[in-house]
Short mmCIF file of C-alpha atoms and ligand atoms in Angstrom, two decimals:
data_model
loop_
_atom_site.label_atom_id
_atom_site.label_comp_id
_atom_site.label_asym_id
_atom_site.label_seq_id
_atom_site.Cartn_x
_atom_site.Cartn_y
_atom_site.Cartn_z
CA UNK A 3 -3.14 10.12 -34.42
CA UNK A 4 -2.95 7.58 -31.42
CA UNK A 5 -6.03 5.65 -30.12
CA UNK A 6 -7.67 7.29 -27.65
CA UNK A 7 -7.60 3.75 -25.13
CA UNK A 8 -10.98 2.66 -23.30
CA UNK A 9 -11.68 2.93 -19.67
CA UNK A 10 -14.03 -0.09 -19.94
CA UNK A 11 -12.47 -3.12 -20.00
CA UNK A 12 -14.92 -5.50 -21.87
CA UNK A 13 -15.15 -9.01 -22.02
CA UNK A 14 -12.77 -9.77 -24.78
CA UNK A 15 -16.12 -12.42 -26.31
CA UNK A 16 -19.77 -12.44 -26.94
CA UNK A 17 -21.66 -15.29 -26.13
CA UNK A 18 -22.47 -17.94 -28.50
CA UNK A 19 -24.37 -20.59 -26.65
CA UNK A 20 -26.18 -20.45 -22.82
CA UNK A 21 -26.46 -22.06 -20.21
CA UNK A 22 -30.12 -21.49 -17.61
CA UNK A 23 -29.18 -21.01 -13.75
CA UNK A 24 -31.95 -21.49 -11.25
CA UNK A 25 -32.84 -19.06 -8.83
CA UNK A 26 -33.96 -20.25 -5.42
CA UNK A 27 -35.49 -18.92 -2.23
CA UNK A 28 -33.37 -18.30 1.03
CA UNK A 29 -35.74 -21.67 2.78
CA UNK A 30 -34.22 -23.77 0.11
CA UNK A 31 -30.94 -22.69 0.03
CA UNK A 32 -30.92 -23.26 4.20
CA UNK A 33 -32.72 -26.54 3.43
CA UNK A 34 -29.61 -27.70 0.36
CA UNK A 35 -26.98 -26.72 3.36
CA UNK A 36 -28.02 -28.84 6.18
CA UNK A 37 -28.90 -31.96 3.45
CA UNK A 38 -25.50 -31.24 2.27
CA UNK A 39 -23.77 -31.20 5.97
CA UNK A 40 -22.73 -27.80 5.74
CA UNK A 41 -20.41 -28.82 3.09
CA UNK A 42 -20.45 -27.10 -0.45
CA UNK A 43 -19.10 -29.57 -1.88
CA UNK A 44 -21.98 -31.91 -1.16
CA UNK A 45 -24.32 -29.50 -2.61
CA UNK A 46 -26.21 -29.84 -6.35
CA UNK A 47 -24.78 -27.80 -8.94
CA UNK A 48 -28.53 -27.04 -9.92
CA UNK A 49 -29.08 -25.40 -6.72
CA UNK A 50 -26.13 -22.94 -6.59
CA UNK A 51 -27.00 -19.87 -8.57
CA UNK A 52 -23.71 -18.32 -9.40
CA UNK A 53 -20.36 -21.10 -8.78
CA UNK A 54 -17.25 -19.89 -7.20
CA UNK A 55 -16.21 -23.21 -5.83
CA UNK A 56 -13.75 -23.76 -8.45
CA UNK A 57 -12.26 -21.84 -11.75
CA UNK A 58 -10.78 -25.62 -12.26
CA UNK A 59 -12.36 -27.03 -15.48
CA UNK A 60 -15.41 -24.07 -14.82
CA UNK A 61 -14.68 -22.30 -18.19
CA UNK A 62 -16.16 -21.92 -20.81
CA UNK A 63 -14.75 -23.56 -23.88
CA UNK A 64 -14.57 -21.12 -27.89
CA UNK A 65 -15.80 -21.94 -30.80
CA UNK A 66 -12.27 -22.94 -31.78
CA UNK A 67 -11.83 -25.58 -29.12
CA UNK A 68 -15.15 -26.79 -30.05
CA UNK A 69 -14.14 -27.21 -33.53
CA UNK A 70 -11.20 -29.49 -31.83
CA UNK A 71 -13.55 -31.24 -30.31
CA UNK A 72 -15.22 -32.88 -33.76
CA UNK A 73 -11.48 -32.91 -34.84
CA UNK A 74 -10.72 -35.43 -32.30
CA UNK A 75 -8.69 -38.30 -33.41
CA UNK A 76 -9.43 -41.22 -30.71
CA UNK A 77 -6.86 -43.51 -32.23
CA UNK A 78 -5.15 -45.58 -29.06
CA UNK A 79 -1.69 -45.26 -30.11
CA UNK A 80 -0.01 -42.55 -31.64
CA UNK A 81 -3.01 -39.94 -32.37
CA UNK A 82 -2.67 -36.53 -34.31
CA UNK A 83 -4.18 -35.07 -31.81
CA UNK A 84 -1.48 -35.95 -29.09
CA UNK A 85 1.05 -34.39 -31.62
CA UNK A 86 -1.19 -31.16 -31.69
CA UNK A 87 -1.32 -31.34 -27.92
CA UNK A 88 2.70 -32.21 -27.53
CA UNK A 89 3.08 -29.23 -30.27
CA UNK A 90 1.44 -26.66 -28.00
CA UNK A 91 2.58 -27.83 -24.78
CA UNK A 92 6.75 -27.80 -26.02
CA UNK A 93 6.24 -24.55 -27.82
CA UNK A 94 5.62 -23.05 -24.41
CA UNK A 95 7.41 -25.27 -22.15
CA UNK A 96 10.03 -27.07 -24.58
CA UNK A 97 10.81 -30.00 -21.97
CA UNK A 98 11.93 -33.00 -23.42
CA UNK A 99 9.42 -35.48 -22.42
CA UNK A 100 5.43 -34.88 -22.15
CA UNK A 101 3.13 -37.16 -20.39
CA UNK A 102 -0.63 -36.39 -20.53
CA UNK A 103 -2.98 -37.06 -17.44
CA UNK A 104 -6.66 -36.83 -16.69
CA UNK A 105 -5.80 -34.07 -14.61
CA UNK A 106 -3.53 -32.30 -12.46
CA UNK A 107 -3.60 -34.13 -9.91
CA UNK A 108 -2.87 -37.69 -11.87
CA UNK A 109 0.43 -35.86 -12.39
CA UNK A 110 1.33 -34.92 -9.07
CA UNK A 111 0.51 -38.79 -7.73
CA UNK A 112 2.53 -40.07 -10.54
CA UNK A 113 5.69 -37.74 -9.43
CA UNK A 114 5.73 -38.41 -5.89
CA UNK A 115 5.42 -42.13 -6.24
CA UNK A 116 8.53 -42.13 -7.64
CA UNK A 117 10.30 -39.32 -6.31
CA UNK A 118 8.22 -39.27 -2.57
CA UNK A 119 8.57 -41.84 0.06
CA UNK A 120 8.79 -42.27 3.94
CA UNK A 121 12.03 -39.60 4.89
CA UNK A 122 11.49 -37.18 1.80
CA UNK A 123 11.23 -33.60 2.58
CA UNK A 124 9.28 -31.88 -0.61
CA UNK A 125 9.25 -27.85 -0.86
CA UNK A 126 7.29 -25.31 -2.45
CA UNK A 127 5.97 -21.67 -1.74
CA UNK A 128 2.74 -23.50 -0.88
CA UNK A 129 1.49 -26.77 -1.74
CA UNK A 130 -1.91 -26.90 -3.36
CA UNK A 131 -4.26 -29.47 -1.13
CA UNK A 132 -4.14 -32.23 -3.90
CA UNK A 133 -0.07 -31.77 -4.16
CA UNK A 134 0.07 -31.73 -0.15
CA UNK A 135 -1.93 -34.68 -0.05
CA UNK A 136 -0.41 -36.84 -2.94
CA UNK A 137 3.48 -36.27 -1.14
CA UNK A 138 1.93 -37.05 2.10
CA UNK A 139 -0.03 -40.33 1.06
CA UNK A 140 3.65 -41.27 0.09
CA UNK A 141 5.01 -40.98 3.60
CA UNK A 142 6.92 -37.90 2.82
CA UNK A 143 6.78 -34.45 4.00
CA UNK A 144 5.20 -31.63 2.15
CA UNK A 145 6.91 -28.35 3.35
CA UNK A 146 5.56 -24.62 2.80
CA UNK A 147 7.95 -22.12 2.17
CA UNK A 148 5.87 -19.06 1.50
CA UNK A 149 7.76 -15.24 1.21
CA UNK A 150 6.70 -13.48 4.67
CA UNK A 151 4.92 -10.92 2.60
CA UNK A 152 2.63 -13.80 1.97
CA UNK A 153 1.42 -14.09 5.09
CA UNK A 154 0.21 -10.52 5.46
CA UNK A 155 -3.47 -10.28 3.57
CA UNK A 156 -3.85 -6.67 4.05
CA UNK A 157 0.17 -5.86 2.90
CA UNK A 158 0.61 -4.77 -0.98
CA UNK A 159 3.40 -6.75 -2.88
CA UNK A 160 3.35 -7.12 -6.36
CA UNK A 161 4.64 -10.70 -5.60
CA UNK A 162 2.91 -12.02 -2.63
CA UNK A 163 3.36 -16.15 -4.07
CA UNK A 164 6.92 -15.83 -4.28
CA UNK A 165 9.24 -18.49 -2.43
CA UNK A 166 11.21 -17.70 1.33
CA UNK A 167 14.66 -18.32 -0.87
CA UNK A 168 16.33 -17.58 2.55
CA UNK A 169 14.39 -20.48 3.71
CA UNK A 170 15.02 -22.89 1.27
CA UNK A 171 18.75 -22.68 1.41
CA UNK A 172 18.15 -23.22 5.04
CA UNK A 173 15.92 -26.39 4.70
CA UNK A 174 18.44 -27.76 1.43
CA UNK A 175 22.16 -27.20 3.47
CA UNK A 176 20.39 -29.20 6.61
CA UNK A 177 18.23 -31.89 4.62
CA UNK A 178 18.72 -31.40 1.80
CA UNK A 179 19.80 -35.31 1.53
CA UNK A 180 16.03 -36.31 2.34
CA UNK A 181 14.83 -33.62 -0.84
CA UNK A 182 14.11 -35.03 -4.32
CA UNK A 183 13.11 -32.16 -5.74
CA UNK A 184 11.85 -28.84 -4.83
CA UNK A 185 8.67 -27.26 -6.54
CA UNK A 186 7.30 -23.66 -6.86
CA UNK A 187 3.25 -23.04 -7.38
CA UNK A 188 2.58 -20.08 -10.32
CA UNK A 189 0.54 -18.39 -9.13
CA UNK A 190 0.42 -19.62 -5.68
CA UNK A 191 -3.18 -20.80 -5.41
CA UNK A 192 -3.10 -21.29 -1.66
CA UNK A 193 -1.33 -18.73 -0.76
CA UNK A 194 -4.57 -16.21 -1.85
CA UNK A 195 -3.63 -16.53 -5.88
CA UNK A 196 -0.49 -14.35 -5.93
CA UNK A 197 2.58 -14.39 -8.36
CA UNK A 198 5.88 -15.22 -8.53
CA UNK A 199 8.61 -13.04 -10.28
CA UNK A 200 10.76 -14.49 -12.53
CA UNK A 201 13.60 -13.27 -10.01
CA UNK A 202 12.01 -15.13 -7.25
CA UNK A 203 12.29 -18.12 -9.34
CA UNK A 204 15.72 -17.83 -10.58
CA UNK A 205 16.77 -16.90 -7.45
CA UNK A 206 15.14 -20.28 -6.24
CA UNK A 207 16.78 -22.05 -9.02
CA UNK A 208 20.37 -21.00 -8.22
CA UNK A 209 19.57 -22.24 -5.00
CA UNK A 210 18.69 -25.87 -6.48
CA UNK A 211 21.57 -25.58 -8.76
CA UNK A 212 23.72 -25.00 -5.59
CA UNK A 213 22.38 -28.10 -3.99
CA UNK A 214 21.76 -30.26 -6.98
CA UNK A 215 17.57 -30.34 -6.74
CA UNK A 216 15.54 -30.39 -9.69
CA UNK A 217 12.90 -27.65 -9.65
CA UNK A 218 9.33 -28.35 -10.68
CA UNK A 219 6.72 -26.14 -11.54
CA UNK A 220 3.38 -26.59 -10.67
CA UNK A 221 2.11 -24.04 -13.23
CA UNK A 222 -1.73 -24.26 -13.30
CA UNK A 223 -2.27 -20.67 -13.39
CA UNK A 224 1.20 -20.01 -15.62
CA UNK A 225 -0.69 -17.60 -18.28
CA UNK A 226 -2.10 -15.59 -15.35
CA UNK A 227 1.22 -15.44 -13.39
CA UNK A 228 3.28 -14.46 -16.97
CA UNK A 229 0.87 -11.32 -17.08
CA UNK A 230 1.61 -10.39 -13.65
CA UNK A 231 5.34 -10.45 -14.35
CA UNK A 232 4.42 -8.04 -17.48
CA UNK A 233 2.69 -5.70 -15.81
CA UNK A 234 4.24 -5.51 -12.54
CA UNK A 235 8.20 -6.56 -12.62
CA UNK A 236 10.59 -4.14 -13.76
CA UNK A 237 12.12 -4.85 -17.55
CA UNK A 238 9.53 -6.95 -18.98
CA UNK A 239 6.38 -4.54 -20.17
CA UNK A 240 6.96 -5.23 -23.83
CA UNK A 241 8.13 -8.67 -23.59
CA UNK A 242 5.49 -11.25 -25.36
CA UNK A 243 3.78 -13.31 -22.18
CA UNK A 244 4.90 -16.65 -24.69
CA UNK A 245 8.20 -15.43 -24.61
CA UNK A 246 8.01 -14.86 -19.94
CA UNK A 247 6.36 -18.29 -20.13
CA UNK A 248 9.25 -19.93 -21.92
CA UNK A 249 10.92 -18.11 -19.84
CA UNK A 250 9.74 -19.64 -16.76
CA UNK A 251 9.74 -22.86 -18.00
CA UNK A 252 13.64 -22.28 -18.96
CA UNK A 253 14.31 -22.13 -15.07
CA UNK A 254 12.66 -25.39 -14.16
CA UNK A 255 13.55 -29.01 -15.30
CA UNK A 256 10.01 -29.89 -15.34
CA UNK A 257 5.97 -29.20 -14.33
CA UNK A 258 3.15 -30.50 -13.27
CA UNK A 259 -0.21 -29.04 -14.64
CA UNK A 260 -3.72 -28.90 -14.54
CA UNK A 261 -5.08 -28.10 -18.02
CA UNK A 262 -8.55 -27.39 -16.31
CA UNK A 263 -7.23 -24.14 -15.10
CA UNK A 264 -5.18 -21.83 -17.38
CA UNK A 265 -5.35 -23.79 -20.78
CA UNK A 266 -9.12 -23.16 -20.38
CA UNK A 267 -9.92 -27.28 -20.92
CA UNK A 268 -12.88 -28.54 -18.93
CA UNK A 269 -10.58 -31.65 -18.11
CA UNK A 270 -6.89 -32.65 -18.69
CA UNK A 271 -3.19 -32.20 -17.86
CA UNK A 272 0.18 -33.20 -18.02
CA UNK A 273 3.80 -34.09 -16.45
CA UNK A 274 6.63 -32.93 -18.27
CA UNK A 275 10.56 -33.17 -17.38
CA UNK A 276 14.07 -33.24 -19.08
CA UNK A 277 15.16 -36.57 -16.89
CA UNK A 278 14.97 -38.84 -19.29
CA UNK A 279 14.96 -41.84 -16.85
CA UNK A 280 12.96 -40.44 -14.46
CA UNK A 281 10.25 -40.02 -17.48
CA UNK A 282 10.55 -43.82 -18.14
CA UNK A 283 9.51 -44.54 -13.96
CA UNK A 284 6.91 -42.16 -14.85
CA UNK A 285 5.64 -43.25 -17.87
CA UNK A 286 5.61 -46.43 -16.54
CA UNK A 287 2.94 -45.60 -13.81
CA UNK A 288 1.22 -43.63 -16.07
CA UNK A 289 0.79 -46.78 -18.38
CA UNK A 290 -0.92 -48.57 -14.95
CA UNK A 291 -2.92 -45.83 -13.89
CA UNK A 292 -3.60 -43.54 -16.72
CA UNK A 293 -3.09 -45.23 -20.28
CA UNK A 294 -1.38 -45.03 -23.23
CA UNK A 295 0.98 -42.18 -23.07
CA UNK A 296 -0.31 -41.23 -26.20
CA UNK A 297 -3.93 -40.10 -24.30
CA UNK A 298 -3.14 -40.79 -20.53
CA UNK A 299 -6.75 -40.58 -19.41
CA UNK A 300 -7.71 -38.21 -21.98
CA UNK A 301 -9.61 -38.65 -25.27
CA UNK A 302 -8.48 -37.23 -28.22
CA UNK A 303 -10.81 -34.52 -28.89
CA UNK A 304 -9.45 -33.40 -25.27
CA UNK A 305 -6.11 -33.30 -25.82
CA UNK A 306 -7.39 -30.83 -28.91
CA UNK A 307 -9.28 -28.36 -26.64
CA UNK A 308 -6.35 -28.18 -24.48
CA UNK A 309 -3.91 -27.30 -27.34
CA UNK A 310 -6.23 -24.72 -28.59
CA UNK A 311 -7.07 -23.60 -25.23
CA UNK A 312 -3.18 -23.00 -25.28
CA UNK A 313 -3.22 -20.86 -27.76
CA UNK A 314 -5.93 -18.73 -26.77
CA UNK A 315 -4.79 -18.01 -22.81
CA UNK A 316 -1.53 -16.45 -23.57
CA UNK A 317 -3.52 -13.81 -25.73
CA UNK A 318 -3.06 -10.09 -24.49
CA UNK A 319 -6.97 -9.01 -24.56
CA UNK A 320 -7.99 -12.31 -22.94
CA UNK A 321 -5.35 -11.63 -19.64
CA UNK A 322 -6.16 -8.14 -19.42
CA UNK A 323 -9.80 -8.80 -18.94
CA UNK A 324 -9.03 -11.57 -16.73
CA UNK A 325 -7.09 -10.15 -14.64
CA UNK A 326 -9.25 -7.07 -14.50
CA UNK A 327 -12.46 -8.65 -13.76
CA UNK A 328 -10.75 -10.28 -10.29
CA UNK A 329 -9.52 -7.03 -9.48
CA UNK A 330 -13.23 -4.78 -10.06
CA UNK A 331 -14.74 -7.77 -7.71
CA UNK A 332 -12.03 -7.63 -5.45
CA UNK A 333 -12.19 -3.76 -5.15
CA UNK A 334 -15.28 -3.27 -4.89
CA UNK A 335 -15.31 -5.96 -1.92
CA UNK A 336 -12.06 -3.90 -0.39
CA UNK A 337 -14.25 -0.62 -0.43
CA UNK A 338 -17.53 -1.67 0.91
CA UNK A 339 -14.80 -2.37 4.00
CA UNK A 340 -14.71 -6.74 3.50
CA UNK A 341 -11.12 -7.37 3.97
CA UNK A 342 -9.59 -9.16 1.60
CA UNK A 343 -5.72 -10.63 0.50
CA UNK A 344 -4.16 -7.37 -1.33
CA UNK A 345 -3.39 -6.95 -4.54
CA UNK A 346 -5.87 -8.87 -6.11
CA UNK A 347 -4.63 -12.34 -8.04
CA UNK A 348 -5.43 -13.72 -11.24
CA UNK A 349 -7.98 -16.43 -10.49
CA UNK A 350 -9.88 -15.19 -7.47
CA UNK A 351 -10.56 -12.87 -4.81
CA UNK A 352 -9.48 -14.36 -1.03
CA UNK A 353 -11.71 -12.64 2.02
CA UNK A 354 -9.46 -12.86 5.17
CA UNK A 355 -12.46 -14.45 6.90
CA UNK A 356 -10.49 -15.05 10.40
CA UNK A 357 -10.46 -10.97 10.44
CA UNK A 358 -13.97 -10.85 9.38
CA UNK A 359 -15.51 -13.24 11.33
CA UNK A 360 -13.01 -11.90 14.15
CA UNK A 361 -15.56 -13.44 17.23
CA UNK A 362 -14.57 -16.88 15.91
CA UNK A 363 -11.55 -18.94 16.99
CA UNK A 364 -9.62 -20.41 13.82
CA UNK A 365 -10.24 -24.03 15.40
CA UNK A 366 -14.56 -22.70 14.75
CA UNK A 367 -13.69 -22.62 10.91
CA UNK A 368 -14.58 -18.92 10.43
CA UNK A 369 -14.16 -19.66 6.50
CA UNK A 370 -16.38 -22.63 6.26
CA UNK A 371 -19.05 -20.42 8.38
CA UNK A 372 -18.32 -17.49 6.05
CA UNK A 373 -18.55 -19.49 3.00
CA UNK A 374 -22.22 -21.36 4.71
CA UNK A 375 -23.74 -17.83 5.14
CA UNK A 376 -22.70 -16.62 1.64
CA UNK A 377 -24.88 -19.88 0.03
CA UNK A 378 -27.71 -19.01 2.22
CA UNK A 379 -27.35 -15.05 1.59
CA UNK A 380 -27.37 -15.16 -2.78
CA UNK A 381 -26.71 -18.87 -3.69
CA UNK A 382 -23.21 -18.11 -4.31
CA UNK A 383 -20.75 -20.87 -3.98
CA UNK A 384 -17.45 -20.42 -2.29
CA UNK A 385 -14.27 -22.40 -1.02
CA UNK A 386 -12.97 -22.18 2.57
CA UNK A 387 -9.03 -22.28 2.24
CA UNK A 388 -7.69 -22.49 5.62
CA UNK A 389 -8.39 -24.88 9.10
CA UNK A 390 -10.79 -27.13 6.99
CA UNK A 391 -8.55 -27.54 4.27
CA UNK A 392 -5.18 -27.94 6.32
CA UNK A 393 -5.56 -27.85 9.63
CA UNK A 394 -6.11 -31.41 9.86
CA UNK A 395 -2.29 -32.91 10.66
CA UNK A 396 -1.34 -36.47 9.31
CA UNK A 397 -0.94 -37.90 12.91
CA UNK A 398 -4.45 -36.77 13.39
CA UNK A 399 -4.20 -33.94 15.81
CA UNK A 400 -5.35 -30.01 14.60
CA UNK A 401 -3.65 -26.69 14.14
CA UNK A 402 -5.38 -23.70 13.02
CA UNK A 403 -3.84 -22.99 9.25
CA UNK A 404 -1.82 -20.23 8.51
CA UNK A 405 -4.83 -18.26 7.32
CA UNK A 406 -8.61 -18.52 6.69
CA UNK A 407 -9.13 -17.20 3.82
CA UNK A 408 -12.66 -17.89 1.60
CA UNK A 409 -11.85 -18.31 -2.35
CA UNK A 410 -14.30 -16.70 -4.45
CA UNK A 411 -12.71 -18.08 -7.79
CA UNK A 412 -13.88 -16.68 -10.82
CA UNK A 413 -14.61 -19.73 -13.83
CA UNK A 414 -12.47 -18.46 -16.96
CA UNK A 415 -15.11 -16.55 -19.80
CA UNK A 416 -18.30 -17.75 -17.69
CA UNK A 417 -20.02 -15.34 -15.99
CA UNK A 418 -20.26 -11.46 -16.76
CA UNK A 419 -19.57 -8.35 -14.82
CA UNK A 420 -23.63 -8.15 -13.17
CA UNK A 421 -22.90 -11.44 -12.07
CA UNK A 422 -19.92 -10.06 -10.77
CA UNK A 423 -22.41 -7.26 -9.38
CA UNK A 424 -24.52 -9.55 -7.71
CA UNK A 425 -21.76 -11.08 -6.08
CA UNK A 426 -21.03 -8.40 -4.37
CA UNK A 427 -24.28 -7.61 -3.09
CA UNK A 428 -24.41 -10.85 -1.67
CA UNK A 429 -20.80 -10.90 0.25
CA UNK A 430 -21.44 -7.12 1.34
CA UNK A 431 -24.97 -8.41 3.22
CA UNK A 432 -23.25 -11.02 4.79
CA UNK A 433 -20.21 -8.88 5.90
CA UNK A 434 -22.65 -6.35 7.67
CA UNK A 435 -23.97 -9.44 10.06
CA UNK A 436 -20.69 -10.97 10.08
CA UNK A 437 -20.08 -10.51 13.88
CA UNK A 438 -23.04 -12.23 14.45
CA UNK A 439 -22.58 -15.67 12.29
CA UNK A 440 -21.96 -18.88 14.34
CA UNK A 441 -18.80 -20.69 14.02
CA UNK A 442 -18.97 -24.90 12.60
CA UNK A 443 -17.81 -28.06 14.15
CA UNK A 444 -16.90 -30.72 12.39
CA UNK A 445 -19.32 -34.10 12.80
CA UNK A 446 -17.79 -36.67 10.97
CA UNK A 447 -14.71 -36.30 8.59
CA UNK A 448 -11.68 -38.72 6.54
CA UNK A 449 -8.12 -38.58 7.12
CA UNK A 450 -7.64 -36.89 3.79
CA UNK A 451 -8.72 -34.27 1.96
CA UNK A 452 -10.73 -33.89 4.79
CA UNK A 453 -12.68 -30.75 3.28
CA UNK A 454 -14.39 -32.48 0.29
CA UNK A 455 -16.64 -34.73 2.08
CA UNK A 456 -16.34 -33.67 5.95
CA UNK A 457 -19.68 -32.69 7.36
CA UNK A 458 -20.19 -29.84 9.84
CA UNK A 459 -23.18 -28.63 11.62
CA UNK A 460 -23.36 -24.45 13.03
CA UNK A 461 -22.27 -23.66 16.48
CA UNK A 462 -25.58 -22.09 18.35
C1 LIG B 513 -2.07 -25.02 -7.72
C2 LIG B 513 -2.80 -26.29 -8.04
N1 LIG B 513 -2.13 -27.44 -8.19
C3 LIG B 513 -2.74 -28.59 -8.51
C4 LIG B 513 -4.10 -28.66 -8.66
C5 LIG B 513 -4.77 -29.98 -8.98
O1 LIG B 513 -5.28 -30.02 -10.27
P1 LIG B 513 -6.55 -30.96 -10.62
O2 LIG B 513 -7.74 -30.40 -9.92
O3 LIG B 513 -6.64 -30.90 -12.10
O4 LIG B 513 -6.24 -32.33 -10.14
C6 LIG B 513 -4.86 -27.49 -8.49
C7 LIG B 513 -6.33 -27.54 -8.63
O5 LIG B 513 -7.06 -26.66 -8.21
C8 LIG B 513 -4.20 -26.27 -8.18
O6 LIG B 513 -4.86 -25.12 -8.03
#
């Protein structure tokens, strides 16, 4: 007789060691903002109750990748454990060479020095803000070529991230001299957390192959974005997500990664490629700025927890209840009438917080003020993604971003589903005053990056 399947989706885990969190009043939250200059960034961990910042190195780590840890081999040269890590890394993506970095973005800085440069046009369906920033710190240009159904938060697509193809020929038959290499974010963190079909990136590979680019993945959320294409694109329901990984990685001629997002790692990542030559420029930066390419920036016992970590994010049980926890916050947001990007991604749920806060001019930060209110409201910590982020242009002058969009991005096996609950409650209250919360200004800032130390003060 077949198994009668559960409606409740459980966390796939019990938990095996905890960790306090501090509840606070509403005067000391409003005190922590203004010390902090309005920034969340600037604010102590220890006073944020429950941490949506980041799902970037937020997860919690198993028992297994614990066990890695002690197994740790912290040998300079030539350790076991970069052997376990190069096993699990080419048994998904089987590219020729693998460099390990501290993290992502160690990587990305490491490509673009030798690929970037004053004159260089780099595309992807959107840059992250560390992969913008790296190409632009080189002198090149970091182009965004997101699908138009990408730019629509309230329009359903089962493949919101996925590349303007159309686009890219465009931008590859007229400069395609001044293009290294093009790249393609899975899942497109920036662009509210949404997939990209395997179609979508063959279809941007043929284009490469048609003008002679190498494609690069950035593939920080690959696991997430290889369940998407199981459940949602036509043909591949009973394919293995190892199998649509390898897959994926089959298209590209190399990646950049972040192991602090889908290979569950609290720290790590990697640069991989087939270009044998172009690995040896790389390699050789990595040697000045990272290490050994044996560790690159990474201790032994972390290169284990990211190989195990490997393992356990392609698992079945694991995705489904990852994927369904975003989707009961993000519902449950969508019917208490917040608006929010449609369908839900893998990491997070985006509010569209220029329609929320709809009183606010993009150039007031409606996010940032969004994301302020929700810290004062429940101690929940958020990320504005939009005018704060990227509006700031390299010649110095401002343009409101394509969206405004506040990240509520859920850490990987962390919290449970009354802290999801909770969440809620919080972002609902503030979404019934939302008409009345003042906008920011900005009161001191950098040139770069401009969101992780900037400091802002409410518009009265
Ligand atoms: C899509 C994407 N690329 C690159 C990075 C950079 O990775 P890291 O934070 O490890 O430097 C991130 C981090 O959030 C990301 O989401």
């Amino acid at each position: 007789m077949a198994e009668e399947p559960f409606r409740t989706i459980i966390e796939p885990f019990r938990i095996h060691s905890v960790e306090p969190m501090r509840l606070t009043t509403r005067a000391e939250r409003a005190a922590a903002l203004s010390r902090a200059g309005y920034n969340l960034f600037e604010l102590r961990a220890e006073d944020v109750l429950i941490d949506l910042l980041t799902d970037s190195g937020t997860g919690a780590m198993s028992a297994e990748q614990w066990a890695g840890v002690q197994r740790g081999n912290e040998a300079y040269a030539g350790s076991p454990s970069f052997e376990r890590f190069r096993a699990a890394v080419t048994g998904l993506f089987p590219f020729r060479q693998i460099l390990p970095t501290h993290q992502g973005r160690a990587a990305e800085k490491i490509l673009f020095t030798v690929t970037g440069g004053p004159g260089r046009v780099i595309p992807n369906n959107t840059h992250f803000d560390t992969t913008r920033a790296n190409i632009e710190f080189t002198g090149a240009q970091a182009v965004d070529l997101p699908s138009p159904e990408g730019l629509q938060p309230a329009l359903r697509h089962p493949f919101k991230g996925n590349m303007d193809v159309a686009a890219l020929r465009e931008l590859l038959a007229g400069s395609g001299a001044h293009v290294p290499l093009v790249m393609l974010t899975v899942t497109n963190n920036s662009g509210g957390g949404q997939p990209v079909s395997l179609a979508n990136i063959r279809a941007v590979r043929e284009a490469c192959d048609r003008y002679g680019k190498p494609l690069f993945l950035d593939a920080c959320r690959f696991a997430e974005n290889a369940w998407f294409i199981k459940t949602r694109e036509p043909g591949y329901a009973d394919v293995p997500v190892a199998e649509i990984v390898r897959q994926m990685a089959a298209l590209a001629d190399g990646m950049t990664m972040s192991a602090k997002k889908d290979p569950l790692a609290n720290i790590g990542g990697w640069l991989a490629l087939n270009d044998d030559s172009l690995a040896e420029q790389c390699r050789n930066l990595e040697i000045l700025t990272e290490g050994f390419p044996t560790y690159g920036g990474l201790a032994g016992r972390d290169l284990e927890a990211i190989a195990q970590g490997l393992n356990e994010c392609i698992d079945d049980s694991y995705l489904r209840y990852r994927v369904r926890s975003i989707a009961y916050l993000g519902e449950a947001l969508e019917s208490a009438g917040v608006p929010v990007v449609v369908p839900f991604g893998g990491h997070a749920v985006f509010i569209d917080a220029r329609a929320l806060l709809a009183h606010l001019d993009p150039l007031q930060y409606p996010g940032q003020a969004l994301a302020c209110a929700l810290y004062t409201e429940g101690g929940v910590r958020a990320c504005e993604i939009g005018t704060v982020m990227f509006g700031l242009q390299p010649d110095g002058t401002e343009v409101p971003a394509a969206m405004d969009l506040v990240r509520l991005a859920v850490p990987r096996r962390t919290y449970t589903q009354s802290h999801l609950d909770y969440v809620i409650e919080a972002v609902t209250r503030v979404a019934s005053r939302a008409a009345r919360l003042p906008g920011m200004r900005i009161v001191s800032q950098p040139r770069q990056l401009r969101h992780f130390t900037a400091r802002f003060a409410p518009l009265h």
